[in-house]
Amino acid sequence: MPADHSGGFASLHPAVSIGYFVLVIGVSVFVPHPVLLACSVLGALVLCLQLRGGRSTLRLLAGLVPLALIAAAINPLFNHQGVTIIGQIGGNPVTREALLYGAALACMLVAMLLWFTCYNVVVTTEKFLAVFGRIIPSLALTVSMALRFVPRYLRQLKAITAAQRGLGRNSASVTDSPGGDKYPWGVCHAANLLNRLRNSFAVLSILTSWALESALDTADSMHARGYGLPGRSAYRPFRFTARDAGALALILTCAAVVIVALTSGVVSAQYLPSLQLNLGAAGLPANARNLLIACAYGAFGLLCLLPVLFELQEEVAWRISRSTI
């Protein structure tokens, strides 16, 4: 079972959490450097294990790994650039560089999806509204309601489907058709198809009615709370503390090192036509370049593992407090 997320990284101010995810997701998506991608995937995977638990993470990986393999295999099938030919498919060359670029794209996809999964656990609707409610209140409310309604509708759809199945209104199979072998297979198949369509429309009708009623209840609740009235105040449960300031300073420091290395070209990646890493800022001395590269790797690795370290710190503090009772 996933752990309680009342402390650790999730307890930081929402602006710090949202800024962190924007930073790591942005670097993971727009910088296809193999070392940075490896740090991103590792950090997101460990954080996902801490937030969601092992079983839920394994189910997530069961869908992500085949998707990543397909994404990695598609690129060399359509992209034939590269100087190192390792084989041919249908008369078209397959290059090592295209394979590596496909693997980098697959890692980018996995990292992005894992980070967004962690984002959904850490940044709740309340936190999103706390950050953007004053800046863009209408858009923030619309986005938060839309993100909230999708999982809510899916849960309600499952509940309605289970209730209909309990009433015996699920679609019948061919073997359950009336008359057994009396009717040919084609007739039974058509009857099953019509039965499925009828039950699906019934479920859709129930879900639509529930959605309309829920929308009316939401509108009445917002009106009763004075939404839209001039001068209406809002309760802000989040306060920016010294702990948040320390976390923000650490995040900005790591981000500054990574941004300097990326903008100067000291940390860079080129896959086509040949694999070339860290070729920028050739005028710098070799020792300075190597030091900046090592600092960039370490800073981004620390940045990706920062939520994990916060979670570990919270767990250690909790165990120490329990041992003193």
mmCIF file of C-alpha atoms in Angstrom:
data_model
loop_
_atom_site.group_PDB
_atom_site.id
_atom_site.type_symbol
_atom_site.label_atom_id
_atom_site.label_comp_id
_atom_site.label_asym_id
_atom_site.label_seq_id
_atom_site.Cartn_x
_atom_site.Cartn_y
_atom_site.Cartn_z
ATOM 1 C CA MET A 1 0.000 0.000 0.000
ATOM 2 C CA PRO A 2 1.255 3.517 -0.736
ATOM 3 C CA ALA A 3 2.451 5.480 2.213
ATOM 4 C CA ASP A 4 0.788 8.479 3.736
ATOM 5 C CA HIS A 5 1.906 11.639 1.969
ATOM 6 C CA SER A 6 1.134 14.204 4.629
ATOM 7 C CA GLY A 7 4.871 14.835 5.074
ATOM 8 C CA GLY A 8 8.045 14.641 3.036
ATOM 9 C CA PHE A 9 8.200 16.255 -0.367
ATOM 10 C CA ALA A 10 4.406 16.495 -0.565
ATOM 11 C CA SER A 11 4.390 18.756 2.499
ATOM 12 C CA LEU A 12 6.366 21.485 0.749
ATOM 13 C CA HIS A 13 4.646 24.629 -0.463
ATOM 14 C CA PRO A 14 2.682 23.955 -3.685
ATOM 15 C CA ALA A 15 4.649 26.582 -5.625
ATOM 16 C CA VAL A 16 7.902 24.761 -4.804
ATOM 17 C CA SER A 17 6.458 21.379 -5.810
ATOM 18 C CA ILE A 18 4.961 22.649 -9.073
ATOM 19 C CA GLY A 19 8.136 24.533 -9.974
ATOM 20 C CA TYR A 20 10.188 21.413 -9.298
ATOM 21 C CA PHE A 21 8.084 19.229 -11.575
ATOM 22 C CA VAL A 22 8.078 21.846 -14.339
ATOM 23 C CA LEU A 23 11.876 21.946 -14.183
ATOM 24 C CA VAL A 24 12.612 18.217 -14.192
ATOM 25 C CA ILE A 25 9.938 17.431 -16.796
ATOM 26 C CA GLY A 26 11.190 20.260 -19.015
ATOM 27 C CA VAL A 27 14.793 19.030 -18.918
ATOM 28 C CA SER A 28 13.707 15.412 -19.440
ATOM 29 C CA VAL A 29 11.588 16.271 -22.484
ATOM 30 C CA PHE A 30 13.815 18.796 -24.259
ATOM 31 C CA VAL A 31 17.326 17.483 -23.481
ATOM 32 C CA PRO A 32 17.947 13.976 -24.898
ATOM 33 C CA HIS A 33 21.291 13.523 -23.131
ATOM 34 C CA PRO A 34 21.709 9.856 -22.090
ATOM 35 C CA VAL A 35 23.163 10.633 -18.644
ATOM 36 C CA LEU A 36 20.455 13.181 -17.814
ATOM 37 C CA LEU A 37 17.741 10.839 -19.093
ATOM 38 C CA ALA A 38 19.100 7.994 -16.956
ATOM 39 C CA CYS A 39 19.039 10.249 -13.868
ATOM 40 C CA SER A 40 15.511 11.373 -14.706
ATOM 41 C CA VAL A 41 14.120 7.862 -15.187
ATOM 42 C CA LEU A 42 15.840 6.576 -12.033
ATOM 43 C CA GLY A 43 14.648 9.478 -9.883
ATOM 44 C CA ALA A 44 11.077 9.291 -11.175
ATOM 45 C CA LEU A 45 10.962 5.510 -10.730
ATOM 46 C CA VAL A 46 12.213 5.582 -7.125
ATOM 47 C CA LEU A 47 9.824 8.420 -6.251
ATOM 48 C CA CYS A 48 6.945 6.533 -7.857
ATOM 49 C CA LEU A 49 7.810 3.490 -5.751
ATOM 50 C CA GLN A 50 7.728 5.608 -2.604
ATOM 51 C CA LEU A 51 4.499 7.407 -3.441
ATOM 52 C CA ARG A 52 2.430 4.639 -5.056
ATOM 53 C CA GLY A 53 3.925 1.464 -3.659
ATOM 54 C CA GLY A 54 5.549 -1.487 -5.396
ATOM 55 C CA ARG A 55 2.431 -3.213 -6.704
ATOM 56 C CA SER A 56 0.931 -0.107 -8.289
ATOM 57 C CA THR A 57 4.288 0.867 -9.806
ATOM 58 C CA LEU A 58 4.711 -2.608 -11.307
ATOM 59 C CA ARG A 59 1.281 -2.340 -12.926
ATOM 60 C CA LEU A 60 2.293 1.041 -14.324
ATOM 61 C CA LEU A 61 5.576 -0.334 -15.668
ATOM 62 C CA ALA A 62 3.735 -3.262 -17.250
ATOM 63 C CA GLY A 63 2.120 -0.746 -19.577
ATOM 64 C CA LEU A 64 5.079 1.633 -19.923
ATOM 65 C CA VAL A 65 7.762 -0.896 -20.865
ATOM 66 C CA PRO A 66 5.988 -2.264 -23.990
ATOM 67 C CA LEU A 67 5.146 1.315 -25.002
ATOM 68 C CA ALA A 68 8.785 2.316 -24.632
ATOM 69 C CA LEU A 69 9.982 -0.693 -26.633
ATOM 70 C CA ILE A 70 7.572 0.140 -29.447
ATOM 71 C CA ALA A 71 8.697 3.781 -29.440
ATOM 72 C CA ALA A 72 12.351 2.705 -29.543
ATOM 73 C CA ALA A 73 11.748 0.258 -32.402
ATOM 74 C CA ILE A 74 9.721 2.623 -34.576
ATOM 75 C CA ASN A 75 12.477 5.220 -35.028
ATOM 76 C CA PRO A 76 15.075 3.007 -36.836
ATOM 77 C CA LEU A 77 12.322 1.672 -39.097
ATOM 78 C CA PHE A 78 11.593 5.131 -40.512
ATOM 79 C CA ASN A 79 14.806 7.008 -39.752
ATOM 80 C CA HIS A 80 17.758 5.659 -41.722
ATOM 81 C CA GLN A 81 20.291 8.383 -40.914
ATOM 82 C CA GLY A 82 23.532 7.425 -39.266
ATOM 83 C CA VAL A 83 27.015 6.374 -40.223
ATOM 84 C CA THR A 84 27.126 2.937 -38.566
ATOM 85 C CA ILE A 85 24.948 0.417 -40.407
ATOM 86 C CA ILE A 86 24.218 -2.691 -38.345
ATOM 87 C CA GLY A 87 21.718 -4.413 -40.659
ATOM 88 C CA GLN A 88 18.906 -4.038 -43.144
ATOM 89 C CA ILE A 89 15.125 -4.422 -42.980
ATOM 90 C CA GLY A 90 13.260 -4.574 -46.275
ATOM 91 C CA GLY A 91 16.257 -3.185 -48.120
ATOM 92 C CA ASN A 92 16.494 -0.163 -45.796
ATOM 93 C CA PRO A 93 19.556 0.263 -43.591
ATOM 94 C CA VAL A 94 19.247 0.134 -39.810
ATOM 95 C CA THR A 95 21.845 2.346 -38.144
ATOM 96 C CA ARG A 96 23.215 2.303 -34.636
ATOM 97 C CA GLU A 97 22.614 6.036 -34.279
ATOM 98 C CA ALA A 98 18.930 5.664 -35.169
ATOM 99 C CA LEU A 99 18.592 2.889 -32.585
ATOM 100 C CA LEU A 100 20.252 5.021 -29.913
ATOM 101 C CA TYR A 101 18.065 7.994 -30.794
ATOM 102 C CA GLY A 102 14.980 5.770 -30.569
ATOM 103 C CA ALA A 103 16.118 4.521 -27.172
ATOM 104 C CA ALA A 104 16.586 8.127 -26.025
ATOM 105 C CA LEU A 105 13.070 9.010 -27.197
ATOM 106 C CA ALA A 106 11.702 5.987 -25.338
ATOM 107 C CA CYS A 107 13.482 7.076 -22.146
ATOM 108 C CA MET A 108 12.071 10.570 -22.568
ATOM 109 C CA LEU A 109 8.574 9.115 -22.855
ATOM 110 C CA VAL A 110 8.987 6.888 -19.786
ATOM 111 C CA ALA A 111 10.494 9.696 -17.714
ATOM 112 C CA MET A 112 7.730 12.114 -18.654
ATOM 113 C CA LEU A 113 4.940 9.668 -17.811
ATOM 114 C CA LEU A 114 6.554 8.665 -14.510
ATOM 115 C CA TRP A 115 7.061 12.282 -13.472
ATOM 116 C CA PHE A 116 3.467 13.146 -14.344
ATOM 117 C CA THR A 117 2.314 10.162 -12.298
ATOM 118 C CA CYS A 118 4.236 11.487 -9.301
ATOM 119 C CA TYR A 119 2.894 14.976 -9.989
ATOM 120 C CA ASN A 120 -0.687 13.716 -9.767
ATOM 121 C CA VAL A 121 0.040 12.238 -6.338
ATOM 122 C CA VAL A 122 1.904 15.227 -4.893
ATOM 123 C CA VAL A 123 0.074 18.203 -6.433
ATOM 124 C CA THR A 124 -3.603 17.937 -5.551
ATOM 125 C CA THR A 125 -6.413 20.131 -6.863
ATOM 126 C CA GLU A 126 -6.288 22.210 -3.689
ATOM 127 C CA LYS A 127 -2.579 22.887 -4.174
ATOM 128 C CA PHE A 128 -3.052 23.798 -7.828
ATOM 129 C CA LEU A 129 -5.762 26.295 -6.922
ATOM 130 C CA ALA A 130 -3.635 27.711 -4.105
ATOM 131 C CA VAL A 131 -0.876 28.616 -6.579
ATOM 132 C CA PHE A 132 -2.879 29.797 -9.595
ATOM 133 C CA GLY A 133 -6.130 30.829 -7.927
ATOM 134 C CA ARG A 134 -5.054 34.451 -7.513
ATOM 135 C CA ILE A 135 -3.240 34.754 -10.851
ATOM 136 C CA ILE A 136 -5.759 33.144 -13.208
ATOM 137 C CA PRO A 137 -8.724 32.167 -11.014
ATOM 138 C CA SER A 138 -11.194 31.205 -13.753
ATOM 139 C CA LEU A 139 -8.702 29.154 -15.770
ATOM 140 C CA ALA A 140 -7.272 27.534 -12.629
ATOM 141 C CA LEU A 141 -10.753 26.506 -11.488
ATOM 142 C CA THR A 142 -11.661 25.163 -14.931
ATOM 143 C CA VAL A 143 -8.467 23.124 -15.253
ATOM 144 C CA SER A 144 -8.712 21.731 -11.722
ATOM 145 C CA MET A 145 -12.362 20.746 -12.223
ATOM 146 C CA ALA A 146 -11.577 19.086 -15.551
ATOM 147 C CA LEU A 147 -8.693 17.104 -14.055
ATOM 148 C CA ARG A 148 -10.911 16.118 -11.128
ATOM 149 C CA PHE A 149 -13.875 15.041 -13.230
ATOM 150 C CA VAL A 150 -11.986 12.559 -15.411
ATOM 151 C CA PRO A 151 -11.069 10.098 -12.590
ATOM 152 C CA ARG A 152 -14.391 10.814 -10.887
ATOM 153 C CA TYR A 153 -16.344 9.892 -14.020
ATOM 154 C CA LEU A 154 -14.270 6.739 -14.466
ATOM 155 C CA ARG A 155 -15.012 5.645 -10.896
ATOM 156 C CA GLN A 156 -18.713 6.321 -11.391
ATOM 157 C CA LEU A 157 -18.682 4.423 -14.690
ATOM 158 C CA LYS A 158 -17.197 1.383 -12.940
ATOM 159 C CA ALA A 159 -19.824 1.617 -10.194
ATOM 160 C CA ILE A 160 -22.680 1.847 -12.716
ATOM 161 C CA THR A 161 -21.308 -1.058 -14.746
ATOM 162 C CA ALA A 162 -20.983 -3.200 -11.607
ATOM 163 C CA ALA A 163 -24.560 -2.357 -10.587
ATOM 164 C CA GLN A 164 -25.891 -3.230 -14.032
ATOM 165 C CA ARG A 165 -23.967 -6.490 -13.956
ATOM 166 C CA GLY A 166 -25.490 -7.259 -10.562
ATOM 167 C CA LEU A 167 -28.947 -6.771 -12.086
ATOM 168 C CA GLY A 168 -28.101 -9.296 -14.798
ATOM 169 C CA ARG A 169 -27.905 -6.745 -17.577
ATOM 170 C CA ASN A 170 -24.435 -7.572 -18.770
ATOM 171 C CA SER A 171 -23.898 -8.733 -22.325
ATOM 172 C CA ALA A 172 -24.559 -12.425 -22.916
ATOM 173 C CA SER A 173 -22.139 -14.705 -24.665
ATOM 174 C CA VAL A 174 -22.913 -17.017 -27.584
ATOM 175 C CA THR A 175 -23.127 -20.048 -25.334
ATOM 176 C CA ASP A 176 -25.718 -18.271 -23.160
ATOM 177 C CA SER A 177 -27.976 -17.452 -26.110
ATOM 178 C CA PRO A 178 -31.534 -18.729 -26.015
ATOM 179 C CA GLY A 179 -32.035 -22.109 -27.558
ATOM 180 C CA GLY A 180 -28.401 -23.188 -27.287
ATOM 181 C CA ASP A 181 -27.466 -24.785 -30.614
ATOM 182 C CA LYS A 182 -30.902 -24.028 -32.069
ATOM 183 C CA TYR A 183 -29.718 -20.749 -33.568
ATOM 184 C CA PRO A 184 -26.747 -20.460 -35.925
ATOM 185 C CA TRP A 185 -23.600 -18.731 -34.728
ATOM 186 C CA GLY A 186 -24.191 -15.621 -36.853
ATOM 187 C CA VAL A 187 -27.609 -14.981 -35.313
ATOM 188 C CA CYS A 188 -26.255 -15.437 -31.801
ATOM 189 C CA HIS A 189 -23.350 -13.107 -32.556
ATOM 190 C CA ALA A 190 -25.704 -10.406 -33.845
ATOM 191 C CA ALA A 191 -27.914 -10.822 -30.779
ATOM 192 C CA ASN A 192 -24.887 -10.462 -28.496
ATOM 193 C CA LEU A 193 -23.783 -7.332 -30.351
ATOM 194 C CA LEU A 194 -27.222 -5.743 -30.026
ATOM 195 C CA ASN A 195 -27.332 -6.699 -26.355
ATOM 196 C CA ARG A 196 -23.947 -5.070 -25.722
ATOM 197 C CA LEU A 197 -25.011 -1.909 -27.543
ATOM 198 C CA ARG A 198 -28.271 -1.765 -25.575
ATOM 199 C CA ASN A 199 -26.471 -2.169 -22.246
ATOM 200 C CA SER A 200 -23.790 0.349 -23.226
ATOM 201 C CA PHE A 201 -26.400 2.963 -24.113
ATOM 202 C CA ALA A 202 -28.151 2.296 -20.798
ATOM 203 C CA VAL A 203 -24.897 2.815 -18.874
ATOM 204 C CA LEU A 204 -24.165 5.966 -20.880
ATOM 205 C CA SER A 205 -27.638 7.323 -20.159
ATOM 206 C CA ILE A 206 -27.231 6.703 -16.416
ATOM 207 C CA LEU A 207 -23.766 8.285 -16.413
ATOM 208 C CA THR A 208 -25.035 11.350 -18.315
ATOM 209 C CA SER A 209 -27.923 11.813 -15.883
ATOM 210 C CA TRP A 210 -25.539 11.524 -12.941
ATOM 211 C CA ALA A 211 -23.128 14.015 -14.547
ATOM 212 C CA LEU A 212 -25.876 16.597 -15.122
ATOM 213 C CA GLU A 213 -27.156 16.213 -11.578
ATOM 214 C CA SER A 214 -23.626 16.485 -10.206
ATOM 215 C CA ALA A 215 -23.029 19.645 -12.265
ATOM 216 C CA LEU A 216 -26.183 21.225 -10.811
ATOM 217 C CA ASP A 217 -25.112 20.316 -7.278
ATOM 218 C CA THR A 218 -21.663 21.819 -7.928
ATOM 219 C CA ALA A 219 -23.180 25.033 -9.301
ATOM 220 C CA ASP A 220 -25.527 25.362 -6.311
ATOM 221 C CA SER A 221 -22.658 24.724 -3.898
ATOM 222 C CA MET A 222 -20.451 27.353 -5.577
ATOM 223 C CA HIS A 223 -23.317 29.870 -5.558
ATOM 224 C CA ALA A 224 -23.979 29.224 -1.853
ATOM 225 C CA ARG A 225 -20.298 29.829 -1.099
ATOM 226 C CA GLY A 226 -20.398 33.183 -2.882
ATOM 227 C CA TYR A 227 -18.250 32.274 -5.883
ATOM 228 C CA GLY A 228 -17.806 35.237 -8.206
ATOM 229 C CA LEU A 229 -18.894 37.889 -5.717
ATOM 230 C CA PRO A 230 -16.636 40.959 -5.495
ATOM 231 C CA GLY A 231 -14.376 41.066 -2.468
ATOM 232 C CA ARG A 232 -14.843 37.382 -1.699
ATOM 233 C CA SER A 233 -11.910 36.001 0.309
ATOM 234 C CA ALA A 234 -10.434 32.520 0.171
ATOM 235 C CA TYR A 235 -8.805 30.420 2.847
ATOM 236 C CA ARG A 236 -5.129 29.686 2.124
ATOM 237 C CA PRO A 237 -3.994 26.644 4.122
ATOM 238 C CA PHE A 238 -0.417 26.787 2.798
ATOM 239 C CA ARG A 239 2.326 28.972 4.280
ATOM 240 C CA PHE A 240 5.807 29.516 2.883
ATOM 241 C CA THR A 241 8.162 28.424 5.663
ATOM 242 C CA ALA A 242 11.919 28.331 6.186
ATOM 243 C CA ARG A 243 11.884 24.676 5.127
ATOM 244 C CA ASP A 244 10.275 25.660 1.826
ATOM 245 C CA ALA A 245 12.863 28.409 1.373
ATOM 246 C CA GLY A 246 15.693 25.937 1.915
ATOM 247 C CA ALA A 247 14.224 23.457 -0.552
ATOM 248 C CA LEU A 248 13.667 26.214 -3.111
ATOM 249 C CA ALA A 249 17.253 27.453 -2.708
ATOM 250 C CA LEU A 250 18.605 23.935 -3.259
ATOM 251 C CA ILE A 251 16.399 23.419 -6.313
ATOM 252 C CA LEU A 252 17.400 26.765 -7.837
ATOM 253 C CA THR A 253 21.098 26.090 -7.201
ATOM 254 C CA CYS A 254 20.974 22.720 -8.949
ATOM 255 C CA ALA A 255 18.868 24.199 -11.748
ATOM 256 C CA ALA A 256 21.339 27.055 -12.261
ATOM 257 C CA VAL A 257 24.265 24.633 -12.669
ATOM 258 C CA VAL A 258 22.314 22.505 -15.143
ATOM 259 C CA ILE A 259 21.070 25.510 -17.145
ATOM 260 C CA VAL A 260 24.576 27.001 -17.406
ATOM 261 C CA ALA A 261 25.947 23.679 -18.648
ATOM 262 C CA LEU A 262 23.138 23.282 -21.182
ATOM 263 C CA THR A 263 23.115 26.831 -22.540
ATOM 264 C CA SER A 264 26.904 26.886 -22.906
ATOM 265 C CA GLY A 265 26.811 23.577 -24.784
ATOM 266 C CA VAL A 266 29.206 21.893 -22.371
ATOM 267 C CA VAL A 267 26.509 19.269 -21.775
ATOM 268 C CA SER A 268 24.924 18.402 -25.116
ATOM 269 C CA ALA A 269 23.928 15.383 -27.168
ATOM 270 C CA GLN A 270 23.825 14.801 -30.907
ATOM 271 C CA TYR A 271 22.714 11.447 -32.278
ATOM 272 C CA LEU A 272 22.607 12.027 -36.034
ATOM 273 C CA PRO A 273 24.526 11.499 -38.227
ATOM 274 C CA SER A 274 26.899 10.271 -35.498
ATOM 275 C CA LEU A 275 26.729 10.120 -31.711
ATOM 276 C CA GLN A 276 28.544 13.089 -30.172
ATOM 277 C CA LEU A 277 28.329 14.168 -26.545
ATOM 278 C CA ASN A 278 29.452 17.354 -24.785
ATOM 279 C CA LEU A 279 31.097 19.088 -27.745
ATOM 280 C CA GLY A 280 30.127 22.675 -26.889
ATOM 281 C CA ALA A 281 32.349 25.408 -25.427
ATOM 282 C CA ALA A 282 35.472 23.966 -27.028
ATOM 283 C CA GLY A 283 37.416 27.090 -26.074
ATOM 284 C CA LEU A 284 37.281 26.254 -22.372
ATOM 285 C CA PRO A 285 40.238 24.455 -20.800
ATOM 286 C CA ALA A 286 39.785 20.715 -20.565
ATOM 287 C CA ASN A 287 39.837 20.705 -16.756
ATOM 288 C CA ALA A 288 37.167 23.419 -16.560
ATOM 289 C CA ARG A 289 34.973 21.593 -19.071
ATOM 290 C CA ASN A 290 35.284 18.288 -17.235
ATOM 291 C CA LEU A 291 34.530 19.968 -13.909
ATOM 292 C CA LEU A 292 31.437 21.698 -15.310
ATOM 293 C CA ILE A 293 30.217 18.444 -16.882
ATOM 294 C CA ALA A 294 30.670 16.563 -13.595
ATOM 295 C CA CYS A 295 28.918 19.342 -11.676
ATOM 296 C CA ALA A 296 26.009 19.329 -14.153
ATOM 297 C CA TYR A 297 25.616 15.556 -13.888
ATOM 298 C CA GLY A 298 25.766 15.681 -10.102
ATOM 299 C CA ALA A 299 23.394 18.659 -9.860
ATOM 300 C CA PHE A 300 20.746 17.069 -12.073
ATOM 301 C CA GLY A 301 21.121 13.715 -10.330
ATOM 302 C CA LEU A 302 20.650 15.420 -6.964
ATOM 303 C CA LEU A 303 17.681 17.340 -8.383
ATOM 304 C CA CYS A 304 15.987 14.139 -9.564
ATOM 305 C CA LEU A 305 16.596 12.397 -6.226
ATOM 306 C CA LEU A 306 15.622 15.396 -4.113
ATOM 307 C CA PRO A 307 12.003 14.253 -3.474
ATOM 308 C CA VAL A 308 13.297 10.804 -2.536
ATOM 309 C CA LEU A 309 15.685 12.367 -0.027
ATOM 310 C CA PHE A 310 12.846 14.417 1.475
ATOM 311 C CA GLU A 311 10.714 11.285 1.802
ATOM 312 C CA LEU A 312 13.604 9.385 3.422
ATOM 313 C CA GLN A 313 14.248 12.263 5.810
ATOM 314 C CA GLU A 314 10.590 12.274 6.831
ATOM 315 C CA GLU A 315 10.583 8.513 7.346
ATOM 316 C CA VAL A 316 13.749 8.608 9.459
ATOM 317 C CA ALA A 317 12.338 11.445 11.571
ATOM 318 C CA TRP A 318 9.122 9.498 12.050
ATOM 319 C CA ARG A 319 10.963 6.359 13.155
ATOM 320 C CA ILE A 320 13.100 8.363 15.586
ATOM 321 C CA SER A 321 10.013 10.036 17.075
ATOM 322 C CA ARG A 322 8.313 6.665 17.496
ATOM 323 C CA SER A 323 11.355 5.166 19.180
ATOM 324 C CA THR A 324 11.318 7.934 21.802
ATOM 325 C CA ILE A 325 7.701 7.272 22.816
#
